[in-house]
Short mmCIF file of N, CA and C in Angstrom, two decimals:
data_model
loop_
_atom_site.label_atom_id
_atom_site.label_comp_id
_atom_site.label_asym_id
_atom_site.label_seq_id
_atom_site.Cartn_x
_atom_site.Cartn_y
_atom_site.Cartn_z
N MET V 1 0.85 -1.18 0.00
CA MET V 1 0.00 0.00 0.00
C MET V 1 0.89 1.24 0.00
N ASN V 2 0.44 2.24 -0.64
CA ASN V 2 1.17 3.50 -0.74
C ASN V 2 1.42 4.09 0.65
N GLN V 3 2.66 4.51 0.89
CA GLN V 3 3.02 5.03 2.21
C GLN V 3 2.22 6.29 2.57
N SER V 4 1.90 7.12 1.60
CA SER V 4 1.12 8.33 1.90
C SER V 4 -0.29 7.98 2.35
N VAL V 5 -0.85 6.89 1.82
CA VAL V 5 -2.17 6.44 2.26
C VAL V 5 -2.08 5.92 3.70
N GLN V 6 -1.01 5.18 3.99
CA GLN V 6 -0.82 4.68 5.35
C GLN V 6 -0.64 5.84 6.33
N GLN V 7 0.09 6.86 5.93
CA GLN V 7 0.29 8.03 6.80
C GLN V 7 -1.02 8.76 7.01
N PHE V 8 -1.82 8.88 5.96
CA PHE V 8 -3.13 9.51 6.10
C PHE V 8 -3.98 8.76 7.10
N LYS V 9 -3.99 7.43 6.98
CA LYS V 9 -4.79 6.61 7.90
C LYS V 9 -4.30 6.77 9.33
N ALA V 10 -2.99 6.76 9.52
CA ALA V 10 -2.43 6.92 10.87
C ALA V 10 -2.83 8.28 11.45
N ASP V 11 -2.69 9.34 10.66
CA ASP V 11 -3.07 10.68 11.13
C ASP V 11 -4.57 10.77 11.40
N PHE V 12 -5.35 10.14 10.54
CA PHE V 12 -6.80 10.15 10.69
C PHE V 12 -7.20 9.48 12.00
N PHE V 13 -6.65 8.30 12.27
CA PHE V 13 -7.01 7.58 13.49
C PHE V 13 -6.46 8.27 14.73
N LYS V 14 -5.34 8.96 14.62
CA LYS V 14 -4.84 9.77 15.74
C LYS V 14 -5.85 10.87 16.07
N ALA V 15 -6.43 11.45 15.03
CA ALA V 15 -7.42 12.52 15.25
C ALA V 15 -8.65 11.99 15.99
N LEU V 16 -8.93 10.70 15.82
CA LEU V 16 -10.10 10.10 16.48
C LEU V 16 -9.78 9.59 17.88
N ALA V 17 -8.51 9.61 18.25
CA ALA V 17 -8.04 8.95 19.47
C ALA V 17 -8.29 9.75 20.75
N HIS V 18 -9.49 10.25 20.92
CA HIS V 18 -9.86 10.95 22.16
C HIS V 18 -11.37 10.81 22.33
N PRO V 19 -11.82 10.41 23.52
CA PRO V 19 -13.27 10.20 23.72
C PRO V 19 -14.13 11.42 23.39
N MET V 20 -13.66 12.62 23.72
CA MET V 20 -14.48 13.80 23.42
C MET V 20 -14.56 14.03 21.91
N ARG V 21 -13.48 13.76 21.20
CA ARG V 21 -13.53 13.93 19.75
C ARG V 21 -14.49 12.94 19.12
N ILE V 22 -14.49 11.71 19.62
CA ILE V 22 -15.45 10.71 19.12
C ILE V 22 -16.87 11.19 19.39
N ARG V 23 -17.11 11.68 20.59
CA ARG V 23 -18.46 12.16 20.94
C ARG V 23 -18.87 13.33 20.06
N ILE V 24 -17.94 14.23 19.80
CA ILE V 24 -18.22 15.37 18.91
C ILE V 24 -18.61 14.85 17.53
N LEU V 25 -17.88 13.88 17.03
CA LEU V 25 -18.20 13.32 15.71
C LEU V 25 -19.57 12.64 15.71
N GLU V 26 -19.89 11.94 16.80
CA GLU V 26 -21.22 11.33 16.90
C GLU V 26 -22.30 12.40 16.85
N LEU V 27 -22.08 13.50 17.56
CA LEU V 27 -23.07 14.58 17.56
C LEU V 27 -23.19 15.23 16.19
N LEU V 28 -22.04 15.43 15.52
CA LEU V 28 -22.08 16.03 14.19
C LEU V 28 -22.67 15.08 13.16
N SER V 29 -22.65 13.79 13.45
CA SER V 29 -23.30 12.81 12.57
C SER V 29 -24.81 13.03 12.54
N GLU V 30 -25.33 13.60 13.63
CA GLU V 30 -26.77 13.87 13.72
C GLU V 30 -27.14 15.18 13.03
N GLY V 31 -26.14 16.04 12.79
CA GLY V 31 -26.40 17.32 12.14
C GLY V 31 -25.37 18.36 12.57
N ASN V 32 -25.30 19.43 11.81
CA ASN V 32 -24.34 20.49 12.08
C ASN V 32 -24.62 21.16 13.42
N LYS V 33 -23.54 21.56 14.10
CA LYS V 33 -23.68 22.20 15.41
C LYS V 33 -22.58 23.24 15.58
N ASN V 34 -22.87 24.26 16.40
CA ASN V 34 -21.83 25.23 16.73
C ASN V 34 -21.22 24.87 18.08
N VAL V 35 -20.18 25.60 18.47
CA VAL V 35 -19.46 25.29 19.71
C VAL V 35 -20.39 25.36 20.91
N ASN V 36 -21.25 26.36 20.97
CA ASN V 36 -22.16 26.48 22.12
C ASN V 36 -23.09 25.29 22.22
N GLU V 37 -23.60 24.81 21.10
CA GLU V 37 -24.47 23.64 21.12
C GLU V 37 -23.71 22.41 21.60
N LEU V 38 -22.50 22.23 21.07
CA LEU V 38 -21.68 21.09 21.47
C LEU V 38 -21.32 21.17 22.95
N GLN V 39 -20.96 22.36 23.39
CA GLN V 39 -20.61 22.56 24.80
C GLN V 39 -21.78 22.21 25.70
N SER V 40 -22.96 22.65 25.33
CA SER V 40 -24.15 22.39 26.13
C SER V 40 -24.45 20.89 26.20
N ILE V 41 -24.39 20.21 25.08
CA ILE V 41 -24.68 18.78 25.04
C ILE V 41 -23.63 17.99 25.81
N LEU V 42 -22.37 18.37 25.62
CA LEU V 42 -21.27 17.64 26.25
C LEU V 42 -21.11 17.99 27.73
N GLY V 43 -21.68 19.12 28.15
CA GLY V 43 -21.49 19.56 29.52
C GLY V 43 -20.04 19.88 29.81
N SER V 44 -19.37 20.45 28.82
CA SER V 44 -17.95 20.75 28.92
C SER V 44 -17.70 22.22 28.67
N GLU V 45 -16.54 22.68 29.10
CA GLU V 45 -16.16 24.07 28.86
C GLU V 45 -15.95 24.29 27.37
N GLY V 46 -16.25 25.51 26.94
CA GLY V 46 -16.08 25.85 25.53
C GLY V 46 -14.66 25.71 25.06
N SER V 47 -13.70 26.02 25.93
CA SER V 47 -12.29 25.93 25.52
C SER V 47 -11.90 24.48 25.23
N ALA V 48 -12.42 23.54 26.03
CA ALA V 48 -12.11 22.12 25.80
C ALA V 48 -12.72 21.66 24.48
N VAL V 49 -13.94 22.06 24.22
CA VAL V 49 -14.62 21.69 22.97
C VAL V 49 -13.88 22.31 21.78
N SER V 50 -13.53 23.59 21.92
CA SER V 50 -12.82 24.28 20.83
C SER V 50 -11.48 23.62 20.55
N GLN V 51 -10.79 23.22 21.61
CA GLN V 51 -9.50 22.56 21.44
C GLN V 51 -9.65 21.25 20.66
N GLN V 52 -10.66 20.47 20.99
CA GLN V 52 -10.88 19.19 20.30
C GLN V 52 -11.33 19.42 18.86
N LEU V 53 -12.14 20.45 18.64
CA LEU V 53 -12.55 20.79 17.28
C LEU V 53 -11.35 21.22 16.45
N ALA V 54 -10.41 21.93 17.06
CA ALA V 54 -9.21 22.37 16.35
C ALA V 54 -8.40 21.17 15.86
N VAL V 55 -8.29 20.13 16.69
CA VAL V 55 -7.59 18.91 16.28
C VAL V 55 -8.32 18.27 15.10
N LEU V 56 -9.62 18.15 15.20
CA LEU V 56 -10.41 17.53 14.13
C LEU V 56 -10.33 18.36 12.84
N ARG V 57 -10.33 19.66 12.99
CA ARG V 57 -10.21 20.56 11.83
C ARG V 57 -8.84 20.42 11.17
N SER V 58 -7.79 20.37 12.00
CA SER V 58 -6.42 20.30 11.47
C SER V 58 -6.18 19.02 10.68
N LYS V 59 -6.92 17.97 11.00
CA LYS V 59 -6.79 16.69 10.30
C LYS V 59 -7.87 16.53 9.23
N ASN V 60 -8.60 17.61 8.95
CA ASN V 60 -9.64 17.62 7.91
C ASN V 60 -10.75 16.60 8.15
N VAL V 61 -11.07 16.39 9.43
CA VAL V 61 -12.16 15.47 9.77
C VAL V 61 -13.48 16.24 9.84
N VAL V 62 -13.41 17.47 10.34
CA VAL V 62 -14.59 18.34 10.37
C VAL V 62 -14.25 19.63 9.64
N GLN V 63 -15.29 20.38 9.32
CA GLN V 63 -15.11 21.69 8.71
C GLN V 63 -16.03 22.69 9.39
N GLY V 64 -15.57 23.92 9.46
CA GLY V 64 -16.37 24.97 10.06
C GLY V 64 -16.80 25.96 9.00
N MET V 65 -18.04 26.43 9.15
CA MET V 65 -18.56 27.44 8.24
C MET V 65 -19.04 28.62 9.07
N LYS V 66 -18.48 29.77 8.82
CA LYS V 66 -18.81 30.95 9.60
C LYS V 66 -20.13 31.55 9.13
N GLU V 67 -21.02 31.77 10.11
CA GLU V 67 -22.32 32.40 9.85
C GLU V 67 -22.44 33.57 10.81
N GLY V 68 -22.07 34.76 10.36
CA GLY V 68 -22.02 35.91 11.26
C GLY V 68 -20.86 35.74 12.22
N THR V 69 -21.17 35.73 13.52
CA THR V 69 -20.12 35.55 14.52
C THR V 69 -20.03 34.09 14.99
N THR V 70 -20.88 33.24 14.45
CA THR V 70 -20.94 31.83 14.87
C THR V 70 -20.32 30.94 13.80
N VAL V 71 -19.54 29.95 14.26
CA VAL V 71 -18.99 28.95 13.35
C VAL V 71 -19.77 27.65 13.58
N THR V 72 -20.33 27.15 12.51
CA THR V 72 -21.08 25.89 12.56
C THR V 72 -20.20 24.80 11.97
N TYR V 73 -20.13 23.69 12.71
CA TYR V 73 -19.26 22.57 12.31
C TYR V 73 -20.07 21.44 11.71
N SER V 74 -19.42 20.75 10.78
CA SER V 74 -20.03 19.58 10.14
C SER V 74 -18.93 18.57 9.84
N LEU V 75 -19.35 17.34 9.58
CA LEU V 75 -18.40 16.32 9.16
C LEU V 75 -17.90 16.66 7.77
N ARG V 76 -16.62 16.51 7.55
CA ARG V 76 -16.06 16.80 6.23
C ARG V 76 -16.48 15.71 5.23
N ASP V 77 -16.62 14.49 5.72
CA ASP V 77 -17.01 13.38 4.86
C ASP V 77 -18.12 12.59 5.56
N PRO V 78 -19.26 12.43 4.92
CA PRO V 78 -20.36 11.71 5.56
C PRO V 78 -20.05 10.25 5.88
N LEU V 79 -19.01 9.68 5.28
CA LEU V 79 -18.63 8.29 5.57
C LEU V 79 -18.11 8.13 7.00
N ILE V 80 -17.74 9.24 7.64
CA ILE V 80 -17.30 9.17 9.04
C ILE V 80 -18.42 8.61 9.90
N LYS V 81 -19.65 8.95 9.57
CA LYS V 81 -20.80 8.41 10.30
C LYS V 81 -20.82 6.89 10.20
N ASP V 82 -20.58 6.37 9.01
CA ASP V 82 -20.53 4.92 8.80
C ASP V 82 -19.39 4.30 9.59
N LEU V 83 -18.24 4.96 9.62
CA LEU V 83 -17.10 4.47 10.37
C LEU V 83 -17.43 4.34 11.85
N LEU V 84 -18.13 5.31 12.40
CA LEU V 84 -18.52 5.27 13.81
C LEU V 84 -19.49 4.13 14.08
N VAL V 85 -20.39 3.87 13.14
CA VAL V 85 -21.33 2.76 13.28
C VAL V 85 -20.57 1.43 13.26
N VAL V 86 -19.61 1.29 12.36
CA VAL V 86 -18.82 0.06 12.28
C VAL V 86 -18.00 -0.12 13.56
N ALA V 87 -17.41 0.96 14.07
CA ALA V 87 -16.64 0.88 15.31
C ALA V 87 -17.52 0.40 16.46
N LYS V 88 -18.76 0.86 16.52
CA LYS V 88 -19.70 0.42 17.55
C LYS V 88 -20.03 -1.06 17.37
N GLN V 89 -20.19 -1.50 16.13
CA GLN V 89 -20.47 -2.92 15.87
C GLN V 89 -19.29 -3.79 16.30
N ILE V 90 -18.07 -3.33 16.05
CA ILE V 90 -16.88 -4.07 16.48
C ILE V 90 -16.85 -4.15 18.00
N PHE V 91 -17.16 -3.04 18.68
CA PHE V 91 -17.23 -3.03 20.14
C PHE V 91 -18.26 -4.04 20.62
N ASP V 92 -19.44 -4.02 20.01
CA ASP V 92 -20.50 -4.95 20.40
C ASP V 92 -20.06 -6.40 20.21
N ASN V 93 -19.36 -6.68 19.11
CA ASN V 93 -18.87 -8.04 18.87
C ASN V 93 -17.89 -8.47 19.95
N HIS V 94 -16.99 -7.57 20.34
CA HIS V 94 -16.04 -7.88 21.40
C HIS V 94 -16.76 -8.11 22.73
N LEU V 95 -17.79 -7.32 22.96
CA LEU V 95 -18.58 -7.45 24.19
C LEU V 95 -19.30 -8.80 24.22
N VAL V 96 -19.87 -9.19 23.10
CA VAL V 96 -20.55 -10.49 23.02
C VAL V 96 -19.55 -11.62 23.28
N ASP V 97 -18.35 -11.51 22.70
CA ASP V 97 -17.32 -12.53 22.92
C ASP V 97 -16.92 -12.59 24.39
N ALA V 98 -16.76 -11.43 25.03
CA ALA V 98 -16.37 -11.38 26.44
C ALA V 98 -17.46 -11.99 27.32
N ILE V 99 -18.71 -11.67 27.04
CA ILE V 99 -19.83 -12.23 27.81
C ILE V 99 -19.88 -13.74 27.63
N SER V 100 -19.69 -14.20 26.42
CA SER V 100 -19.71 -15.64 26.15
C SER V 100 -18.58 -16.34 26.91
N MET V 101 -17.40 -15.74 26.93
CA MET V 101 -16.27 -16.32 27.65
C MET V 101 -16.56 -16.38 29.15
N LEU V 102 -17.14 -15.31 29.69
CA LEU V 102 -17.49 -15.29 31.12
C LEU V 102 -18.53 -16.35 31.45
N GLU V 103 -19.50 -16.52 30.57
CA GLU V 103 -20.53 -17.56 30.80
C GLU V 103 -19.90 -18.95 30.78
N ASP V 104 -18.96 -19.17 29.86
CA ASP V 104 -18.25 -20.46 29.81
C ASP V 104 -17.45 -20.68 31.08
N MET V 105 -16.82 -19.65 31.59
CA MET V 105 -16.02 -19.76 32.82
C MET V 105 -16.93 -20.07 34.01
N ARG V 106 -18.12 -19.46 34.02
CA ARG V 106 -19.07 -19.68 35.11
C ARG V 106 -19.55 -21.13 35.10
N LYS V 107 -19.79 -21.67 33.89
CA LYS V 107 -20.25 -23.06 33.78
C LYS V 107 -19.18 -24.04 34.25
N ASP V 108 -17.91 -23.70 34.00
CA ASP V 108 -16.80 -24.57 34.39
C ASP V 108 -16.51 -24.51 35.88
N SER V 109 -17.05 -23.51 36.57
CA SER V 109 -16.76 -23.37 38.01
C SER V 109 -17.57 -24.31 38.87
#
């Protein structure tokens, strides 16, 4: 595989490597939002939300559109929503495997 594609993937996944950034992406998957809306939903300080948005923006994961004095954020690529759904499905599969293993251990006890 082309090294530039691998570097893009590494940078992309680094941008996703924070729980608040994942949550922001989940919220933006539901529709565009500004910092105040995100801050309110997340129950977090605006500076923390802005900092995480800056990381996502720098990696071209989200984009901001200025409307007057407000910047509204959106996903740069709608496929990010699909990626989040797949990540949740992978989590669920791991959870099912863990539960199954625990049930097997309980039966053996």
